[in-house]
Coordinates of C-alpha atoms in Angstrom, one line a residue:
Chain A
X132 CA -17.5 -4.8 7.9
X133 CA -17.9 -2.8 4.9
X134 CA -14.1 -3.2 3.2
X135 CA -12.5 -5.5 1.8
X136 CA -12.9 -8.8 3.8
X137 CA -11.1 -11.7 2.3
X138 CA -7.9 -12.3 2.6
X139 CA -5.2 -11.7 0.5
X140 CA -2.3 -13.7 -1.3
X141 CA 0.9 -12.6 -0.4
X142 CA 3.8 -13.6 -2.0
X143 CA 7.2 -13.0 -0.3
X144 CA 10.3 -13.8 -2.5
X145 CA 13.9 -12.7 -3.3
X146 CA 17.6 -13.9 -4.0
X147 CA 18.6 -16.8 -2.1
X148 CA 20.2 -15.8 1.1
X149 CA 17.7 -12.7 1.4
X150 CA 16.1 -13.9 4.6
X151 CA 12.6 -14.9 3.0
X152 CA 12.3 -18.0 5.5
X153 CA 12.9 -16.0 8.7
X154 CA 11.0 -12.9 7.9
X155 CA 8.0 -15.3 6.9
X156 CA 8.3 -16.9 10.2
X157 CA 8.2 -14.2 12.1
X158 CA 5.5 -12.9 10.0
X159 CA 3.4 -16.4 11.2
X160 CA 4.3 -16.0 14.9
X161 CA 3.0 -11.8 14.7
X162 CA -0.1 -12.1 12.3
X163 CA -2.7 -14.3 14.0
X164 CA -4.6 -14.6 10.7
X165 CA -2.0 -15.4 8.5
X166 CA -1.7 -19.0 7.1
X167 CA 1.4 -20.2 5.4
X168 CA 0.4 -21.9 1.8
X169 CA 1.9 -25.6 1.8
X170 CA 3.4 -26.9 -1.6
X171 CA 2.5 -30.2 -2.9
X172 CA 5.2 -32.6 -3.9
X173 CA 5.9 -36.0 -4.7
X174 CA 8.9 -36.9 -3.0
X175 CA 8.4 -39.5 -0.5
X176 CA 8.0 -38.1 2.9
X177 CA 11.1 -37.8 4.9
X178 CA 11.7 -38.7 8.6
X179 CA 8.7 -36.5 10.4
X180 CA 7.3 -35.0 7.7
X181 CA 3.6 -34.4 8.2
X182 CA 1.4 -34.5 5.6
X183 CA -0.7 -31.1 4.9
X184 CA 2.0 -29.7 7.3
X185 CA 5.7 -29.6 6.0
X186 CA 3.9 -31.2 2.6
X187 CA 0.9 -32.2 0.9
X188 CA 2.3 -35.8 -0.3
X189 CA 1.1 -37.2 -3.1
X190 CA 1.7 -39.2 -6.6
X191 CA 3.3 -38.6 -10.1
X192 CA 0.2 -39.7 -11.8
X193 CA -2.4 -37.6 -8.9
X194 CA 0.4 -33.9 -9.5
X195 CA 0.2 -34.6 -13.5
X196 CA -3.6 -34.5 -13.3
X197 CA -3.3 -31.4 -11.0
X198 CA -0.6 -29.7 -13.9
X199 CA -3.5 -30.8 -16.6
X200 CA -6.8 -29.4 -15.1
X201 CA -4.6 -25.7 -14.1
X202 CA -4.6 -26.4 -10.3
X203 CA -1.7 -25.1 -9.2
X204 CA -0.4 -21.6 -9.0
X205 CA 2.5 -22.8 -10.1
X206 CA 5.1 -25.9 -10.4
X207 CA 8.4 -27.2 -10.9
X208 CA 10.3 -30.5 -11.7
X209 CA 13.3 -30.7 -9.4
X210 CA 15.3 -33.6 -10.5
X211 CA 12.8 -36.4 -10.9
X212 CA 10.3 -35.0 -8.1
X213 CA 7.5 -32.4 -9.2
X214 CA 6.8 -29.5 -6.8
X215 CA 4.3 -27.1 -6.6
X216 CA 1.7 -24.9 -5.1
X217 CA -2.1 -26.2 -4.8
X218 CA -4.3 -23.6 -5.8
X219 CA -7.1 -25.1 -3.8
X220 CA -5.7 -24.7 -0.4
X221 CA -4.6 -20.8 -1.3
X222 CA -8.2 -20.1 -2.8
X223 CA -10.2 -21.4 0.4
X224 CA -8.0 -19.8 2.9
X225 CA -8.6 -16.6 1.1
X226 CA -12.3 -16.4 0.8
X227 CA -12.5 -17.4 4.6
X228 CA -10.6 -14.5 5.6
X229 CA -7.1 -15.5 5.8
X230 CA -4.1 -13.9 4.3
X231 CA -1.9 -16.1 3.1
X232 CA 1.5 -16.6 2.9
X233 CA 3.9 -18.0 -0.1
X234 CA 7.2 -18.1 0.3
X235 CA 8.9 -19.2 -3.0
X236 CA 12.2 -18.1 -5.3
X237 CA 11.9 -15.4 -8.0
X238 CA 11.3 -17.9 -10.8
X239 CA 8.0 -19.7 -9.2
X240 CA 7.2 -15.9 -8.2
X241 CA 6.8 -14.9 -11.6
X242 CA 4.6 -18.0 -12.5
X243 CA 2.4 -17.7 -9.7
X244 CA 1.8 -13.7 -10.5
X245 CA 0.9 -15.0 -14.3
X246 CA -2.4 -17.2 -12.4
X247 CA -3.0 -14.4 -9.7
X248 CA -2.1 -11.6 -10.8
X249 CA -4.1 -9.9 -7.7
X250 CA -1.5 -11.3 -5.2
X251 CA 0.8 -8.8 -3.3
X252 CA 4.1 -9.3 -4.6
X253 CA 7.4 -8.8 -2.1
X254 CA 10.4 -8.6 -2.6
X255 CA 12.8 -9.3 0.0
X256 CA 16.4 -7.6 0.1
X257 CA 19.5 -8.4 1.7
X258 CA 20.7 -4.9 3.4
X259 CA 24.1 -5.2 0.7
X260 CA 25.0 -7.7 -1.7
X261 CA 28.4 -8.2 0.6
X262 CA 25.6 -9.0 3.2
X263 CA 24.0 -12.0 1.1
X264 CA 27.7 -13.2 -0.1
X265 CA 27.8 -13.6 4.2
X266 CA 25.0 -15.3 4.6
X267 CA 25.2 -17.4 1.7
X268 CA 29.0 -18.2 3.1
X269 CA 27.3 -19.0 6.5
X270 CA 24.8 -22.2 5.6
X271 CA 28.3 -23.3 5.5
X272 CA 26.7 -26.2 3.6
X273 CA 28.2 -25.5 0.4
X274 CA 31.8 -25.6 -1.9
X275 CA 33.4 -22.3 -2.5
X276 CA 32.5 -22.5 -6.0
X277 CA 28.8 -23.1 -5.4
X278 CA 28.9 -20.0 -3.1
X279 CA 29.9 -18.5 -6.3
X280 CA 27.6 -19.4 -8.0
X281 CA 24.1 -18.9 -6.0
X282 CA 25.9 -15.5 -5.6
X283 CA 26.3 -14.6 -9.1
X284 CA 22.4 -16.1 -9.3
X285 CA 21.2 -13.6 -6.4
X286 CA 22.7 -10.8 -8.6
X287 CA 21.2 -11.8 -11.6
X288 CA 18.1 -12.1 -9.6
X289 CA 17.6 -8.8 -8.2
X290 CA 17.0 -7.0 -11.8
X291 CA 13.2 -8.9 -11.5
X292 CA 12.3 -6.6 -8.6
X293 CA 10.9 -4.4 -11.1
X294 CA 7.9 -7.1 -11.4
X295 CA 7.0 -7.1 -8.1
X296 CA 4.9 -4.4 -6.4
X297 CA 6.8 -3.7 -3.1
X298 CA 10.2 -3.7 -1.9
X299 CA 11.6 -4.5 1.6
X300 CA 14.8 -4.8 2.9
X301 CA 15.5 -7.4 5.2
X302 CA 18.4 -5.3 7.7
X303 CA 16.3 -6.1 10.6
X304 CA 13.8 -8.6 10.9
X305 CA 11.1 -7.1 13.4
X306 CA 11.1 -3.8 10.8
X307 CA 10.7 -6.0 7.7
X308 CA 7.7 -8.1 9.4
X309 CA 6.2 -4.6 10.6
X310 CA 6.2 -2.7 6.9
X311 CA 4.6 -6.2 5.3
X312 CA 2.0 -6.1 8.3
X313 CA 1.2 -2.3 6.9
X314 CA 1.1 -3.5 3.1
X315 CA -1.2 -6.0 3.7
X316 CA -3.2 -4.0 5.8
X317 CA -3.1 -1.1 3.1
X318 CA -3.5 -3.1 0.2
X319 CA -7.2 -4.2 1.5
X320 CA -7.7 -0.3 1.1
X321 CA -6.8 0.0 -2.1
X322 CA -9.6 1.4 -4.1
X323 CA -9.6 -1.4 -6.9
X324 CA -10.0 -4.1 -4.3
X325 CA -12.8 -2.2 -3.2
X326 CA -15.0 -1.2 -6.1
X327 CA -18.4 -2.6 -5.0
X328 CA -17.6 -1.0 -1.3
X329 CA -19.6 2.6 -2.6
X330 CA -22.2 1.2 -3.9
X331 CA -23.0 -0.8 -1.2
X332 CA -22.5 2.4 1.1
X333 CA -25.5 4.4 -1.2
X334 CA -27.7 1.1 -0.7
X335 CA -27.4 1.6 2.7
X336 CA -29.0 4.9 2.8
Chain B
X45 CA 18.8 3.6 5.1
X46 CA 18.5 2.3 1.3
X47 CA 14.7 2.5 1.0
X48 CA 12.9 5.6 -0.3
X49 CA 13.8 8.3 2.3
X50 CA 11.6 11.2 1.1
X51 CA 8.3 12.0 2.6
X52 CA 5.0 11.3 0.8
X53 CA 1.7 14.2 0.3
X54 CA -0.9 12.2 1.3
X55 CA -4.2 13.7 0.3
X56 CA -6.9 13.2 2.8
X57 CA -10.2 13.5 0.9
X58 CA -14.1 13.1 0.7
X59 CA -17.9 14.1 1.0
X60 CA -18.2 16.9 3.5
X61 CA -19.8 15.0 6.5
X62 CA -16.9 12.1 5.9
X63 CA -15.3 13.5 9.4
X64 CA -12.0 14.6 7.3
X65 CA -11.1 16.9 9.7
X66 CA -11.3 14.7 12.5
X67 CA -9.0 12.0 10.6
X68 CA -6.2 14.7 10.1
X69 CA -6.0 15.9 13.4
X70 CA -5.6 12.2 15.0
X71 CA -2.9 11.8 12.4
X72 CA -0.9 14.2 13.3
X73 CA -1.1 13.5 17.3
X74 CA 0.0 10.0 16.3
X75 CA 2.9 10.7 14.1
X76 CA 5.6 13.5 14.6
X77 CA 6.6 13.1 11.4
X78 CA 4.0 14.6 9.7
X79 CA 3.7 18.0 8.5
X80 CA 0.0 19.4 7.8
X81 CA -0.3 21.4 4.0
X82 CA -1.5 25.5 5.1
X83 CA -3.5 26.7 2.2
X84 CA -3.0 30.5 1.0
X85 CA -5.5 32.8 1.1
X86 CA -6.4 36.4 0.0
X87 CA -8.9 37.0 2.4
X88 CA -8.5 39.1 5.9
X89 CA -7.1 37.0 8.9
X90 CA -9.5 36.6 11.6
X91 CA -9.2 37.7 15.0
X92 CA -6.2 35.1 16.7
X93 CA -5.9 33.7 12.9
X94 CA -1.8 33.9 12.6
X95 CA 0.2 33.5 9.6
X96 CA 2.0 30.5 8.4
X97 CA 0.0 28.6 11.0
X98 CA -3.9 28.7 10.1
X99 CA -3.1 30.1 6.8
X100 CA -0.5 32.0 4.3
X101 CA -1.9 35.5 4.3
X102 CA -1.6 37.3 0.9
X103 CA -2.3 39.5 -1.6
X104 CA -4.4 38.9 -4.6
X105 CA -1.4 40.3 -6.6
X106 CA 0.6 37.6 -5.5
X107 CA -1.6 35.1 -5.4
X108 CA -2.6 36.0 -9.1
X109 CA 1.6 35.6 -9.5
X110 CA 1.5 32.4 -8.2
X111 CA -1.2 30.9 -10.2
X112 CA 0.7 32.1 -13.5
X113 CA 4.1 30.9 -12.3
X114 CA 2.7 27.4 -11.6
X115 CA 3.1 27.2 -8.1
X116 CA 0.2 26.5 -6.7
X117 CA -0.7 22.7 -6.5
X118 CA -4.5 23.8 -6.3
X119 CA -6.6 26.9 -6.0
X120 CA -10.1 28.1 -5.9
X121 CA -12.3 31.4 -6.3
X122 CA -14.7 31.0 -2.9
X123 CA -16.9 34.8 -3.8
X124 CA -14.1 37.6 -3.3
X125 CA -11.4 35.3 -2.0
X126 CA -8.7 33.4 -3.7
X127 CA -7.6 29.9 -1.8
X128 CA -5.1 27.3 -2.8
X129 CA -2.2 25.0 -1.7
X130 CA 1.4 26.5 -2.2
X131 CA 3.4 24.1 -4.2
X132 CA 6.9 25.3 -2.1
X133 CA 5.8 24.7 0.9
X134 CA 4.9 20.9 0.3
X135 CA 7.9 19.8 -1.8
X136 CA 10.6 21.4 1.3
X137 CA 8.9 19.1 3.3
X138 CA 8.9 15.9 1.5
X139 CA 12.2 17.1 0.7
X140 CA 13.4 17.1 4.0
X141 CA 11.8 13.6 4.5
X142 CA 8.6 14.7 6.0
X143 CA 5.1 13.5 5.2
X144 CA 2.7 15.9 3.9
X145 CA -1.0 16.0 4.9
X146 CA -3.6 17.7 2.8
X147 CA -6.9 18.0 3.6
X148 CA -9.2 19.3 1.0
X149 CA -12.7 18.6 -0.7
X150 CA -12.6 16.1 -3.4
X151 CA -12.8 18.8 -6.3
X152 CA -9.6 20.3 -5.1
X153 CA -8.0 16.9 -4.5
X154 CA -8.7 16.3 -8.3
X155 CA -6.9 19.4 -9.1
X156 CA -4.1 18.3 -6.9
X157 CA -4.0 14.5 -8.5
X158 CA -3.5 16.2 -12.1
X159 CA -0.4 18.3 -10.9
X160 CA 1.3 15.7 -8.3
X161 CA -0.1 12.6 -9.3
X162 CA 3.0 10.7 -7.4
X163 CA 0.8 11.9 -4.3
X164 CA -1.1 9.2 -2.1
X165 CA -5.1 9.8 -2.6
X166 CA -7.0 8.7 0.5
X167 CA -11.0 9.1 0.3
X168 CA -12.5 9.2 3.6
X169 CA -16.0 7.8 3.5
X170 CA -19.2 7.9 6.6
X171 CA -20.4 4.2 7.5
X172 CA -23.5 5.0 6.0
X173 CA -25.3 7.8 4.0
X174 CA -27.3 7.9 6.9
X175 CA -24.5 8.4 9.3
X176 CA -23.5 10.6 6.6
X177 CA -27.0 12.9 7.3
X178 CA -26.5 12.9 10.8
X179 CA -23.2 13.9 10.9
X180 CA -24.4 17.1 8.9
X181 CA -27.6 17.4 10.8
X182 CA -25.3 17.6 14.1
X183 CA -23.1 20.7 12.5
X184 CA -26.9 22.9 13.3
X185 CA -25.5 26.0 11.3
X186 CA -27.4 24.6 8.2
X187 CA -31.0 25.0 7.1
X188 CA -33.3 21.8 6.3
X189 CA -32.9 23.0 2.8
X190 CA -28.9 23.8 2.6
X191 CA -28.5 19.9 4.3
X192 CA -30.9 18.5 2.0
X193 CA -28.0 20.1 -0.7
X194 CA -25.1 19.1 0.9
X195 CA -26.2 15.3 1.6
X196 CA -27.2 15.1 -2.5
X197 CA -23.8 17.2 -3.5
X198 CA -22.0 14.4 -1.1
X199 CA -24.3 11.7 -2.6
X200 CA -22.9 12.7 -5.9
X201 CA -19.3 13.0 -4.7
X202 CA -19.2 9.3 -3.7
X203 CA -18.8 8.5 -7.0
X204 CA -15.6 10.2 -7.7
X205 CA -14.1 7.5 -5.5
X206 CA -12.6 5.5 -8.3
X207 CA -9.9 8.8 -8.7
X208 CA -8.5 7.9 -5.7
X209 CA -5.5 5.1 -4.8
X210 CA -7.1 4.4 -1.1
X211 CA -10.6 4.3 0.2
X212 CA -10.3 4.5 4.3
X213 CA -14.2 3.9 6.1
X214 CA -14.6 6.7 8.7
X215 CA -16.4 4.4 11.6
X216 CA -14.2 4.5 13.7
X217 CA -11.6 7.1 13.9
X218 CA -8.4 5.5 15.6
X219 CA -8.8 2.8 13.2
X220 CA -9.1 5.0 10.0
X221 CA -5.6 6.7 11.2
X222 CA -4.4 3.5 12.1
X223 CA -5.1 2.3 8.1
X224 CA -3.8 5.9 7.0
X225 CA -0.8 5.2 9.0
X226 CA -0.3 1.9 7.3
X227 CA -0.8 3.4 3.8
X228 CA 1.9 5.8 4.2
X229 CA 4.5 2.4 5.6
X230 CA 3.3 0.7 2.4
X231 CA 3.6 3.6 0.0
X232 CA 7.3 3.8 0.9
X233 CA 8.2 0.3 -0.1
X234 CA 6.4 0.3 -3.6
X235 CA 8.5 -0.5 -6.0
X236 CA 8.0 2.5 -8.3
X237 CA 8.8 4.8 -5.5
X238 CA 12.2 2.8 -5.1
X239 CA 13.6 2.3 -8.8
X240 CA 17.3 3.5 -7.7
X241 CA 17.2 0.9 -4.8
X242 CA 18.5 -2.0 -6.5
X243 CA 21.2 -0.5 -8.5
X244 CA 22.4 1.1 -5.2
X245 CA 22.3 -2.7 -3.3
X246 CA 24.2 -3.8 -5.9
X247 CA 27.1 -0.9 -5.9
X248 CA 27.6 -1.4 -2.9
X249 CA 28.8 -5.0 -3.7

């Protein structure tokens, strides 16, 4: 094959209560050559949590290391655990082929697009904002006044869209999945992720 | 629906030889939605040639009107006859949510870019420059001299590639469309096509 033939990063984000995690899973269960990226922490490993599955596990003094030598897309400290995503695992992935898959919040997003600025950027939308107050409402896991609150963050949130490159709303899971299946397979045709592609053509002759 | 609900001219493009024509016509079999451009001409319809279908028959009177008036997206002086793409036509139809096809050499495509640069610029490119040869070998209405003119002209045209947002490799035809096809999905949920979205998510609050 002539095009574009590595894979790409593709980075699916949004408010909280968008429907990142179920579009991204039905994403993994429709795209054969998709790989989900895996964030390193170092929170101990809870009941059935694999390592380099649900987590790469590791230490404070082994992530710090990782922060100081720029090899993660991005991190986070979350109480007194560090998360974040290893560059290493993204990078490899790519250059064997494989699209991958991020799925983080709007603020790790943004970091991430600041190391890689050639990953796809999506944003996911809930169909209506009365929409995400549901399904926030519905984890059912929360106090009325932190249902408030992520709310009030979601509609914050939703003014960074303009940093992203696409757009989808998530109204219906099986359409979302099929227009991110078309960006990814139309971004490998973009032009500037093709520029050696003519030259190579002329070679040929 | 909330996401950008207009249609989209998508400018099919490249080297004669690149199998343009061939692209275009398996596009529109595969999508009802799409609407192919008619160009305008001054010359003489042919025998079973019929208005608003293989072309826009007019005068050069009018066609002179046109130019001045702005409405053309494109035109060209081929010996006597005047050609070009009629801006009206185009915009009812993205207008009225359809997808706009237009297929056209790459110097008119350039013409286009300047006056509707929100279009979608596809180039179409051979597998090879040799493919590209046979390809106008197998056309036998040319002269060893004219195809030794056309390959070089095409040679040349290659280069302009770099104009254009998409490059799409002809090698296979129900793949190309299939990539075209998945261009267009794409294009819709760009974010600069969709800059009212989020302000209309969150009215709806």
């Amino acid at each position: 094959m002539l095009l574009y033939n590595k894979g790409l990063l593709i980075v699916i984000s949004g408010p909280s209560g968008a429907g990142k995690g179920t579009v991204c899973k039905a994403l993994l269960k429709k795209d054969e050559n998709l790989k989900l990226s895996i964030s390193m922490t170092t929170r101990k490993p809870r009941n059935g949590e694999v390592d380099g599955e649900n987590y790469f596990f590791t230490t404070v003094e082994k992530f710090k290391m990782l922060i100081e030598n720029n090899m993660l897309l991005e991190w986070a400290k979350v109480y007194d655990n560090y998360y974040g995503t290893p560059k290493e695992f993204v990078q490899r992935n790519i250059d064997e082929g494989h699209d991958v898959i991020l799925e983080i919040d709007i603020q790790g997003a943004l970091k991430v697009k600041d190391k890689y600025p050639e990953g796809v950027f999506v944003f996911i939308l809930p169909p209506s904002m009365e929409e995400l107050k549901n399904r926030i409402k519905k984890r059912g896991t929360e106090t009325e006044e932190e249902i408030l609150k992520r709310f009030k963050s979601a509609y914050e949130e939703i003014n960074f869209v303009s940093r992203y490159n696409y757009v989808v709303i998530n109204d219906d899971v099986d359409l979302a999945v099929d227009k991110i299946l078309a960006i990814i397979k139309a971004e490998k045709c973009r032009v500037d992720r093709n520029k050696g592609l003519y030259l190579e053509i002329k070679e040929r002759c």
